[in-house]
PDB file of C-alpha atoms in Angstrom:
ATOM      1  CA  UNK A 189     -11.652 -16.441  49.882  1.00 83.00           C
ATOM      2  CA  UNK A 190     -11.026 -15.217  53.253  1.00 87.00           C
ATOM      3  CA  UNK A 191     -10.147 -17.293  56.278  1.00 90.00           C
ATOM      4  CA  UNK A 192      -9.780 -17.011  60.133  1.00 93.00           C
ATOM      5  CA  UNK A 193      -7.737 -19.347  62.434  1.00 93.00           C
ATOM      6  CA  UNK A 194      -8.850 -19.275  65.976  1.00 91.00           C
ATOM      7  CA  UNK A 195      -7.409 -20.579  69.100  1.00 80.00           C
ATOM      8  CA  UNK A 196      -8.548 -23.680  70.045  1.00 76.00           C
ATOM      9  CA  UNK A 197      -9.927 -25.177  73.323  1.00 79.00           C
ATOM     10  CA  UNK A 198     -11.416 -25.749  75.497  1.00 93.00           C
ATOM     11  CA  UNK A 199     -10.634 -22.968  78.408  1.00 95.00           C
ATOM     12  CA  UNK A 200     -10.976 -23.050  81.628  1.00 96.00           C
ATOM     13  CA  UNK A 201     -10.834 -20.413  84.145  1.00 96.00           C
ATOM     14  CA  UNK A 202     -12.331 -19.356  87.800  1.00 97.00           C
ATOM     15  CA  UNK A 203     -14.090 -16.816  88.040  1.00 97.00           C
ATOM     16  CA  UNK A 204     -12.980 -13.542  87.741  1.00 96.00           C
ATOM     17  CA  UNK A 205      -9.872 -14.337  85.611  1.00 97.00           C
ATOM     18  CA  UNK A 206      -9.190 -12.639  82.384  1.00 97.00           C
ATOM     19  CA  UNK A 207      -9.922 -14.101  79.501  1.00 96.00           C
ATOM     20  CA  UNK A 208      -8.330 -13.887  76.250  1.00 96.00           C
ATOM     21  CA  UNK A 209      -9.296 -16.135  73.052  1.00 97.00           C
ATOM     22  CA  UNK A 210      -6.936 -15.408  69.986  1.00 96.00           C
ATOM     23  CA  UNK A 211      -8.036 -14.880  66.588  1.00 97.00           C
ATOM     24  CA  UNK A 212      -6.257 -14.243  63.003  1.00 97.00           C
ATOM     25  CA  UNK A 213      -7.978 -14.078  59.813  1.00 95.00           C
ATOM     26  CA  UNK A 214      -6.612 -13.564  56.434  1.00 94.00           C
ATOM     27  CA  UNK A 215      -8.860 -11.706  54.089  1.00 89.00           C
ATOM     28  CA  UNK A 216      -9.042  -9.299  50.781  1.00 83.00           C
ATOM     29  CA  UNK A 217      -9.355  -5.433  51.723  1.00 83.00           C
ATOM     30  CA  UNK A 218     -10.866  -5.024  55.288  1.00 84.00           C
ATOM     31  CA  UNK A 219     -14.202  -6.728  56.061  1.00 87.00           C
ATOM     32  CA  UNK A 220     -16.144  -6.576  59.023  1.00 89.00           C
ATOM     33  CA  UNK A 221     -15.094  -8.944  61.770  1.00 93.00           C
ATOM     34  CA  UNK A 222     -17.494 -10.057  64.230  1.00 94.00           C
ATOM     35  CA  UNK A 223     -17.266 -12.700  67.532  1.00 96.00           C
ATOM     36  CA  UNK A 224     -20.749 -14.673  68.280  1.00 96.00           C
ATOM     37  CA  UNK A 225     -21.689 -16.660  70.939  1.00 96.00           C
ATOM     38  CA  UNK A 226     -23.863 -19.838  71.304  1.00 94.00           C
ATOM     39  CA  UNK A 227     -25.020 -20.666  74.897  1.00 93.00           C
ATOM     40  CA  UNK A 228     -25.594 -23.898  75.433  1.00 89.00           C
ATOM     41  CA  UNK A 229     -28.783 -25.406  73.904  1.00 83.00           C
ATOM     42  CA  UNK A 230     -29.048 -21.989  71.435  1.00 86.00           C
ATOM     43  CA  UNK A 231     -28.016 -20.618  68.768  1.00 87.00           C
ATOM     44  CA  UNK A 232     -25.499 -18.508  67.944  1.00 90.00           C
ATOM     45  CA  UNK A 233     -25.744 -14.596  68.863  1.00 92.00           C
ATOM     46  CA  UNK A 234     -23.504 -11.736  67.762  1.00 93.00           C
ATOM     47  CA  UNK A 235     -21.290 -10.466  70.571  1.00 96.00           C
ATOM     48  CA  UNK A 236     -19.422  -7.574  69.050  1.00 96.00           C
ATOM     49  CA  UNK A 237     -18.173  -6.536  65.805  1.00 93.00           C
ATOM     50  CA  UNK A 238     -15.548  -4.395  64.244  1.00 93.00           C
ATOM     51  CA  UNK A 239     -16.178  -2.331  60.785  1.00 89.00           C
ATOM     52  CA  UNK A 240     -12.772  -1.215  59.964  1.00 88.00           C
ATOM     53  CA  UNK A 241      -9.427  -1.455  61.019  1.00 91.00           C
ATOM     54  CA  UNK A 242      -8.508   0.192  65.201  1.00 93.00           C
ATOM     55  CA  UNK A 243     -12.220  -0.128  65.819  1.00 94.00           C
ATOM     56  CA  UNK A 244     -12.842  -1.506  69.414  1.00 96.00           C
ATOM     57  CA  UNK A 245     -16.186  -3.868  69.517  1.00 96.00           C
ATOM     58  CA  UNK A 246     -17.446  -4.523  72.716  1.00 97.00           C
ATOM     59  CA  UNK A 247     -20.566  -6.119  74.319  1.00 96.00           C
ATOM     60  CA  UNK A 248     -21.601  -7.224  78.402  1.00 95.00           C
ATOM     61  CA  UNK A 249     -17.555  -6.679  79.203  1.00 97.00           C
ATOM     62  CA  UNK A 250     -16.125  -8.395  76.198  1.00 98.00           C
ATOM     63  CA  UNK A 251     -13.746  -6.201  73.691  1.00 98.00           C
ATOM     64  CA  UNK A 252     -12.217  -7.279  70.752  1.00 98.00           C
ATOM     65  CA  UNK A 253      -9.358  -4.744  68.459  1.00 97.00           C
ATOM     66  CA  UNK A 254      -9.032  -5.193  64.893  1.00 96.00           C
ATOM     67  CA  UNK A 255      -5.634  -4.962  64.366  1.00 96.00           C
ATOM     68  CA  UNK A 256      -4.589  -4.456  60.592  1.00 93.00           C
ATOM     69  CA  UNK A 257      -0.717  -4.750  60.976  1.00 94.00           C
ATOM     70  CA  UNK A 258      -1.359  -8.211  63.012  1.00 95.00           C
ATOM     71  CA  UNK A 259      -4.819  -9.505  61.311  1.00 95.00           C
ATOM     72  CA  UNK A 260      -6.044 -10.167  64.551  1.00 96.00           C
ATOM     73  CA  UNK A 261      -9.224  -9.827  66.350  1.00 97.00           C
ATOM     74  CA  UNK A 262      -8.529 -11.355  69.732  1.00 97.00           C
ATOM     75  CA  UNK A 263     -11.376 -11.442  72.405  1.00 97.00           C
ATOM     76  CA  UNK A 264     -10.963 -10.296  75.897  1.00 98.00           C
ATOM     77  CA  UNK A 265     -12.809  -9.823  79.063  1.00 98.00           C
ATOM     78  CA  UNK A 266     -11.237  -8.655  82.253  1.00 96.00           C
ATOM     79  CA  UNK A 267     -12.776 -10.571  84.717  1.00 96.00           C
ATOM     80  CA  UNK A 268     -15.299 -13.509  83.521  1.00 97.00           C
ATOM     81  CA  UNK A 269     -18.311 -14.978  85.532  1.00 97.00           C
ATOM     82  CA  UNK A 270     -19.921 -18.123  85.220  1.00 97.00           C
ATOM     83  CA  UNK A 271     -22.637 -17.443  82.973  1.00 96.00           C
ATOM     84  CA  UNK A 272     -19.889 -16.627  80.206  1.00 97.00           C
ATOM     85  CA  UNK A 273     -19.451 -20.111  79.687  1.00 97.00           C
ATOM     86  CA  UNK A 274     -20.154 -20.995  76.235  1.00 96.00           C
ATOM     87  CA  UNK A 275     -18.879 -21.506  72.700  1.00 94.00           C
ATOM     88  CA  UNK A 276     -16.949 -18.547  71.097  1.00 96.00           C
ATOM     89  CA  UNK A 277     -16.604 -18.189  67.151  1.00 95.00           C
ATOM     90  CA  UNK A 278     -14.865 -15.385  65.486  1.00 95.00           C
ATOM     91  CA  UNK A 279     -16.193 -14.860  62.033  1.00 93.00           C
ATOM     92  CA  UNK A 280     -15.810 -12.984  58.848  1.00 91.00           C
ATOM     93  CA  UNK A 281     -17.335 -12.356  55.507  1.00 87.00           C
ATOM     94  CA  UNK A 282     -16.261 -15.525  53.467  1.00 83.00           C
ATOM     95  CA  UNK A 283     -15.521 -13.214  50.185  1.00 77.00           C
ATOM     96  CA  UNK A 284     -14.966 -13.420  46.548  1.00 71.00           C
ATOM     97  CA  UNK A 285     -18.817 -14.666  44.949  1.00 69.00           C
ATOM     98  CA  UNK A 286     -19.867 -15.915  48.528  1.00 68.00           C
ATOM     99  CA  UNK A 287     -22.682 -13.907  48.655  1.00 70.00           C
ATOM    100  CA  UNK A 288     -23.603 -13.100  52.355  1.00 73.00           C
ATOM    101  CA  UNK A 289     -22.023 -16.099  53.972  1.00 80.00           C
ATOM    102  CA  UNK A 290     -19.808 -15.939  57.204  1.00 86.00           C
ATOM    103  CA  UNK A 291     -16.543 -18.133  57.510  1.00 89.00           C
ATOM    104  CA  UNK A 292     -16.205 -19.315  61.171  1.00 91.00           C
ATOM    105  CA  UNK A 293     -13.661 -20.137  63.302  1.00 92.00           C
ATOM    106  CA  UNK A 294     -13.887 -23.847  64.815  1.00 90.00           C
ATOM    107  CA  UNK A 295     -15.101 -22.132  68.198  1.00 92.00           C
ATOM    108  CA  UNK A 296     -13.392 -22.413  71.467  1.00 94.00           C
ATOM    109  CA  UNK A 297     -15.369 -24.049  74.288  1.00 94.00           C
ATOM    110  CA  UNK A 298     -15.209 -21.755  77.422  1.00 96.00           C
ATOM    111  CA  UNK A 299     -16.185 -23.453  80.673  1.00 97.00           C
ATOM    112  CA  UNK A 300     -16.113 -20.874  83.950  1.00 97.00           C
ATOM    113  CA  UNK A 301     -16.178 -22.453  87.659  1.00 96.00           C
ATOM    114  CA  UNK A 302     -17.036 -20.734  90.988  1.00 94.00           C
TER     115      UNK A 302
ATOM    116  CA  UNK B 222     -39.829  -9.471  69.041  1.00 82.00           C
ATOM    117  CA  UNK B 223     -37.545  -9.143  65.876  1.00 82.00           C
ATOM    118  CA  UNK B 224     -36.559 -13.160  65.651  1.00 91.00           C
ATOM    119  CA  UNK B 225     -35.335 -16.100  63.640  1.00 95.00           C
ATOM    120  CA  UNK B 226     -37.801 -19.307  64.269  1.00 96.00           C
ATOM    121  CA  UNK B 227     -37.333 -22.853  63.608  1.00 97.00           C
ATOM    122  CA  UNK B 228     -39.201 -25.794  63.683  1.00 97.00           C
ATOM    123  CA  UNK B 229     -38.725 -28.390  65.073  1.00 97.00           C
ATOM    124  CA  UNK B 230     -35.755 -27.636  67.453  1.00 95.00           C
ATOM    125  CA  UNK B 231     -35.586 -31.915  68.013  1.00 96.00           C
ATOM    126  CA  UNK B 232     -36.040 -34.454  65.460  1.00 96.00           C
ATOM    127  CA  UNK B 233     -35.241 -38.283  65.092  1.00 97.00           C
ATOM    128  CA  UNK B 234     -36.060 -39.999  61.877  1.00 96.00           C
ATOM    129  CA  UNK B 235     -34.989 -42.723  60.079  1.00 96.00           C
ATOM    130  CA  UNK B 236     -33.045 -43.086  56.550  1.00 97.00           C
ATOM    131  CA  UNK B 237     -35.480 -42.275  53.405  1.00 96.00           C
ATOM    132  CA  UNK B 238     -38.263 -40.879  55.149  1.00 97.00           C
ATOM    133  CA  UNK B 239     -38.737 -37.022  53.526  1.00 97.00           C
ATOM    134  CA  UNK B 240     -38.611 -33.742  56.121  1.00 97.00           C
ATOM    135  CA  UNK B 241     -38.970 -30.404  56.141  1.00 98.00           C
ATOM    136  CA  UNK B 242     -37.065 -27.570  59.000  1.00 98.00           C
ATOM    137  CA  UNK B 243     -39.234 -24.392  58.833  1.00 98.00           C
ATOM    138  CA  UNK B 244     -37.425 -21.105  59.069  1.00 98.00           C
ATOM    139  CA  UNK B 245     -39.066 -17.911  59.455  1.00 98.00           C
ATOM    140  CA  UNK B 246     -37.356 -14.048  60.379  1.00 97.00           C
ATOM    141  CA  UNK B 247     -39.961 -11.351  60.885  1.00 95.00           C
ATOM    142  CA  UNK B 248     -37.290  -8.210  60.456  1.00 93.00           C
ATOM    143  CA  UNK B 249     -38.012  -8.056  56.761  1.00 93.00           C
ATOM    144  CA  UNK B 250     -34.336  -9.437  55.663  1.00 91.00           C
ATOM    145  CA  UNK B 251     -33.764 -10.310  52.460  1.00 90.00           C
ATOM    146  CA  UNK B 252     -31.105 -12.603  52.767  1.00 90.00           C
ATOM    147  CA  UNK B 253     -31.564 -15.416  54.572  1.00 93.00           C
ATOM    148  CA  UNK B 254     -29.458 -19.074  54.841  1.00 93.00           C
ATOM    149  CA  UNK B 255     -28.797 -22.497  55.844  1.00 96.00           C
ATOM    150  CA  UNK B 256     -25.341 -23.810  58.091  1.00 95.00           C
ATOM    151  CA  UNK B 257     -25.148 -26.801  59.155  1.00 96.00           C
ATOM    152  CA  UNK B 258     -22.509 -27.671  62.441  1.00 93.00           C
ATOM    153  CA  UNK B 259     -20.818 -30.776  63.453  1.00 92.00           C
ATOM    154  CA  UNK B 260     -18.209 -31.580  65.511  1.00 86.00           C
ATOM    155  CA  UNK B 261     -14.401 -30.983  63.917  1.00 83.00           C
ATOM    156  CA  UNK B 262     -15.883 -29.436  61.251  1.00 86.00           C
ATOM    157  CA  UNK B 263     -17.345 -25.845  62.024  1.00 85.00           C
ATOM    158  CA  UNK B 264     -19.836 -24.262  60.839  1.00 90.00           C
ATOM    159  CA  UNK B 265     -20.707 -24.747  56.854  1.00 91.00           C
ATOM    160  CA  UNK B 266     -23.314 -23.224  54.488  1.00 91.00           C
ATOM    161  CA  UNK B 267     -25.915 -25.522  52.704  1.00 95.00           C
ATOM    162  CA  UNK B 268     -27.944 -22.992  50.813  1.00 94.00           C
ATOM    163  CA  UNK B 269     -28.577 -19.302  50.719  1.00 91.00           C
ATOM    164  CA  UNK B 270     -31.296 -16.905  49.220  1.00 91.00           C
ATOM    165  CA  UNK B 271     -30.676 -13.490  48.202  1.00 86.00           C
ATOM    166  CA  UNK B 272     -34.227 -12.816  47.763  1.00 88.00           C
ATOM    167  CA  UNK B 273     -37.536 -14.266  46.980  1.00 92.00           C
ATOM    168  CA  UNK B 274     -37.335 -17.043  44.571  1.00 90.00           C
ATOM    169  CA  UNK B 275     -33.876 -16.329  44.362  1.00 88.00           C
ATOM    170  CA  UNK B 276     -32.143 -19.239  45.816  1.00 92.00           C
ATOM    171  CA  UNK B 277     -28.063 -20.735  45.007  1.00 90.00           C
ATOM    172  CA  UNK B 278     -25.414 -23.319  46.432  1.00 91.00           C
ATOM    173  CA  UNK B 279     -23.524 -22.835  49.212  1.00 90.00           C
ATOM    174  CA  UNK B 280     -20.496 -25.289  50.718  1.00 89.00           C
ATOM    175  CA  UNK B 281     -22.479 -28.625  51.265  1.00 94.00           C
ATOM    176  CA  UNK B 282     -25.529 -28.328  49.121  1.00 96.00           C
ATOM    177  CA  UNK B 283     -26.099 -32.240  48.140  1.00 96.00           C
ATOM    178  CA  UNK B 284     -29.329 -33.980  49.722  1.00 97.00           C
ATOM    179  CA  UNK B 285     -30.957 -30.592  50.663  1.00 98.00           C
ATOM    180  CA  UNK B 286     -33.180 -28.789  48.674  1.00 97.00           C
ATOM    181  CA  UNK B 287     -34.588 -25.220  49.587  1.00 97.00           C
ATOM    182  CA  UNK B 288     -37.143 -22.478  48.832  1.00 96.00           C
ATOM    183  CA  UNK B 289     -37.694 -18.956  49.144  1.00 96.00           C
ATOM    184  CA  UNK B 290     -41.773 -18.412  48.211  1.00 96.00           C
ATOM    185  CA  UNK B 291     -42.205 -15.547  50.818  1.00 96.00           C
ATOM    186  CA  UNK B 292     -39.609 -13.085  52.085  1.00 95.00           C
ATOM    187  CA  UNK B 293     -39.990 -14.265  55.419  1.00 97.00           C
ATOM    188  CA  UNK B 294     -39.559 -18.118  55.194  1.00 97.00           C
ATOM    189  CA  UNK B 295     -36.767 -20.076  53.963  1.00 98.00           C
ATOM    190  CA  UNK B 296     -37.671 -23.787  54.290  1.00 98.00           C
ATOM    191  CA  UNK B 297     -34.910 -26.835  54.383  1.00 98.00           C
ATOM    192  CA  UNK B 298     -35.829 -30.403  52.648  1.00 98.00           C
ATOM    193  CA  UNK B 299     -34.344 -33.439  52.915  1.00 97.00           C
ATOM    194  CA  UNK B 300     -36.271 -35.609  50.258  1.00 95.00           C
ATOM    195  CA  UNK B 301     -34.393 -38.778  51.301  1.00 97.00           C
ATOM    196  CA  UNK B 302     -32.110 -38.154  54.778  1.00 97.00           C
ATOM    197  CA  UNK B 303     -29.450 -39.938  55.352  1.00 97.00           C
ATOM    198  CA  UNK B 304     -27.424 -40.454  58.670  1.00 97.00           C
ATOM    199  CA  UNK B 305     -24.632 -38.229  57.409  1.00 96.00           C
ATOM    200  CA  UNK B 306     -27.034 -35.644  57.574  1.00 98.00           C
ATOM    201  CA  UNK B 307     -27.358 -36.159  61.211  1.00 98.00           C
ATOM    202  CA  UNK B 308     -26.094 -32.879  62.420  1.00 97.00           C
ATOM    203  CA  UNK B 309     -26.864 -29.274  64.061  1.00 96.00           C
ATOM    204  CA  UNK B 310     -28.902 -26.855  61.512  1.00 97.00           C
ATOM    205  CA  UNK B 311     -29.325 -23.360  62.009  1.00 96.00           C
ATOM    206  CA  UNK B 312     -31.139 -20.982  60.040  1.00 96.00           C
ATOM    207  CA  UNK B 313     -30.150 -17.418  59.539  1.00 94.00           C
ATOM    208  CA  UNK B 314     -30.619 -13.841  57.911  1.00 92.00           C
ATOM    209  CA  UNK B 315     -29.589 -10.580  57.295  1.00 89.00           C
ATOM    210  CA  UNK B 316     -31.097  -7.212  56.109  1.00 85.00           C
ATOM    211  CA  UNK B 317     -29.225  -7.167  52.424  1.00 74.00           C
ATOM    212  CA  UNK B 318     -28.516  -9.029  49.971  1.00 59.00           C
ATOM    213  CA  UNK B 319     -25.635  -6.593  48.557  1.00 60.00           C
ATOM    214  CA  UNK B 320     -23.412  -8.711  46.010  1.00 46.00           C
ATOM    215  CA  UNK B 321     -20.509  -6.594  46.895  1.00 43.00           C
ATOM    216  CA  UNK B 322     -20.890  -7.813  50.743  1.00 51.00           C
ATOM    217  CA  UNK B 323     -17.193  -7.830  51.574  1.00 52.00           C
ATOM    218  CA  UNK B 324     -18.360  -4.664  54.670  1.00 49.00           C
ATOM    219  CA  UNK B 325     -19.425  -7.404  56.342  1.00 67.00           C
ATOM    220  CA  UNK B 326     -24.088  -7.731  57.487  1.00 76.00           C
ATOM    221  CA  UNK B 327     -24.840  -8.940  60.794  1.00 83.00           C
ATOM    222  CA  UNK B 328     -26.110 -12.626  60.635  1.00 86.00           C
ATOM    223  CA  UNK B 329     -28.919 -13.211  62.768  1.00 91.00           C
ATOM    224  CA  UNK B 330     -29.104 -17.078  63.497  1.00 93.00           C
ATOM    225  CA  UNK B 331     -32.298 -18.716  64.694  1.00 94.00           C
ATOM    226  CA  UNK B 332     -32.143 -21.326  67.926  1.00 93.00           C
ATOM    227  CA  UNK B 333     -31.124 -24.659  65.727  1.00 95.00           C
ATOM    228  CA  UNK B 334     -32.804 -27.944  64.380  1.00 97.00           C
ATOM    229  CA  UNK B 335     -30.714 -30.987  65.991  1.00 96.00           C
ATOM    230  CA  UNK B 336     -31.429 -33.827  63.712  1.00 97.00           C
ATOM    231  CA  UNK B 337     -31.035 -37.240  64.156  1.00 97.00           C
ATOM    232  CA  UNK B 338     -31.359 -39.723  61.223  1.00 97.00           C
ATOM    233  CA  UNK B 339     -31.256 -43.713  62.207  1.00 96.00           C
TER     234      UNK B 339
END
């Protein structure tokens, strides 16, 4: 099945630094790849996605580029503000028989101060 | 509001004593599903349901049981908890249930049942 490493935490920045959280995934053809978000005390929420391969997601200043030649889908906002802090998970189809379910990345904890 | 809702969102119990997290989406999905998450370990699927009464296994099925009566509800049981079922559930769905999902549905999750079991 397919599988996606992501960059581990946590991160901390100030505010208005750029972020970047890395992720790689290695899958069969080219499924969707999608970055949610859990706040804290909720659940998770989709942030962006990417359908095919050079498609740019992007959601509230987050991007993400899904890079064929690299299998990456690394995250990025240019300048983040407090109430980005939060749990990130990059996902992906899990594949083969797994009907509908998502593999997940173990999350990376981002924590933004004044 | 097009939602995932479960109930309860907070829930201490102790070993043996049978319980039931409600899950309901009102967006007409057909495929809806159990994770469960805990620390180190991600996020991992319990159960999953293509359709009505159409229910199967997913990573970490043992000590749950599920149903899928109605579209819009997708019900997790624990007939006998245990504390290594102590843990973060969320509930979630999406609008097919296409066996040849490798484009990749959005998930929609619901807010999570954090369970505690003594």
């Amino acid at each position: 099945g397919n599988s996606v490493t992501q960059m581990e935490g946590p991160v901390t920045l100030s505010e208005e630094a750029f972020l970047t959280i890395n992720c790689t995934y290695t899958a069969t053809g080219y499924p969707s790849l999608f970055w949610y978000v859990q706040y804290p005390g909720e659940g998770l929420q989709l942030l962006l996605k990417a359908t095919k391969a050079d498609d740019k997601g992007s959601n509230k200043g987050f991007e993400a580029t899904y890079r064929k030649e690299t299998t990456s889908f690394h995250l990025e906002k240019g300048s983040v503000q407090v109430s980005d802090s939060a749990v990130y998970f990059c996902a992906l189809p899990a594949g083969g028989t797994s009907y509908g379910k998502l593999t997940f990345g173990q999350g990376t904890i981002l924590t933004v101060h004044p | 509001e097009a939602q995932v809702t479960q109930n309860p969102r907070y829930l201490i119990t102790v070993t043996g004593k049978k319980l039931t997290v409600t899950c309901s989406q009102n967006m007409n999905h057909e495929y809806m599903s159990w994770y469960r998450q805990d620390p180190g370990l991600g996020l991992r699927q319990i159960y999953y349901s293509m359709n009505v009464e159409v229910t199967d296994k997913g990573d970490v099925p043992e000590g749950y049981k599920v149903s899928r009566k109605e579209k819009r509800n997708f019900p997790l049981i624990l007939e006998s908890p245990s504390p290594n079922q102590t843990s973060l559930y969320f509930c979630a769905s999406s609008l097919s249930n296409n066996a040849a999902w490798q484009g990749g549905e959005t998930q929609y999750f619901g807010p999570g049942t954090r369970l505690l079991v003594l």
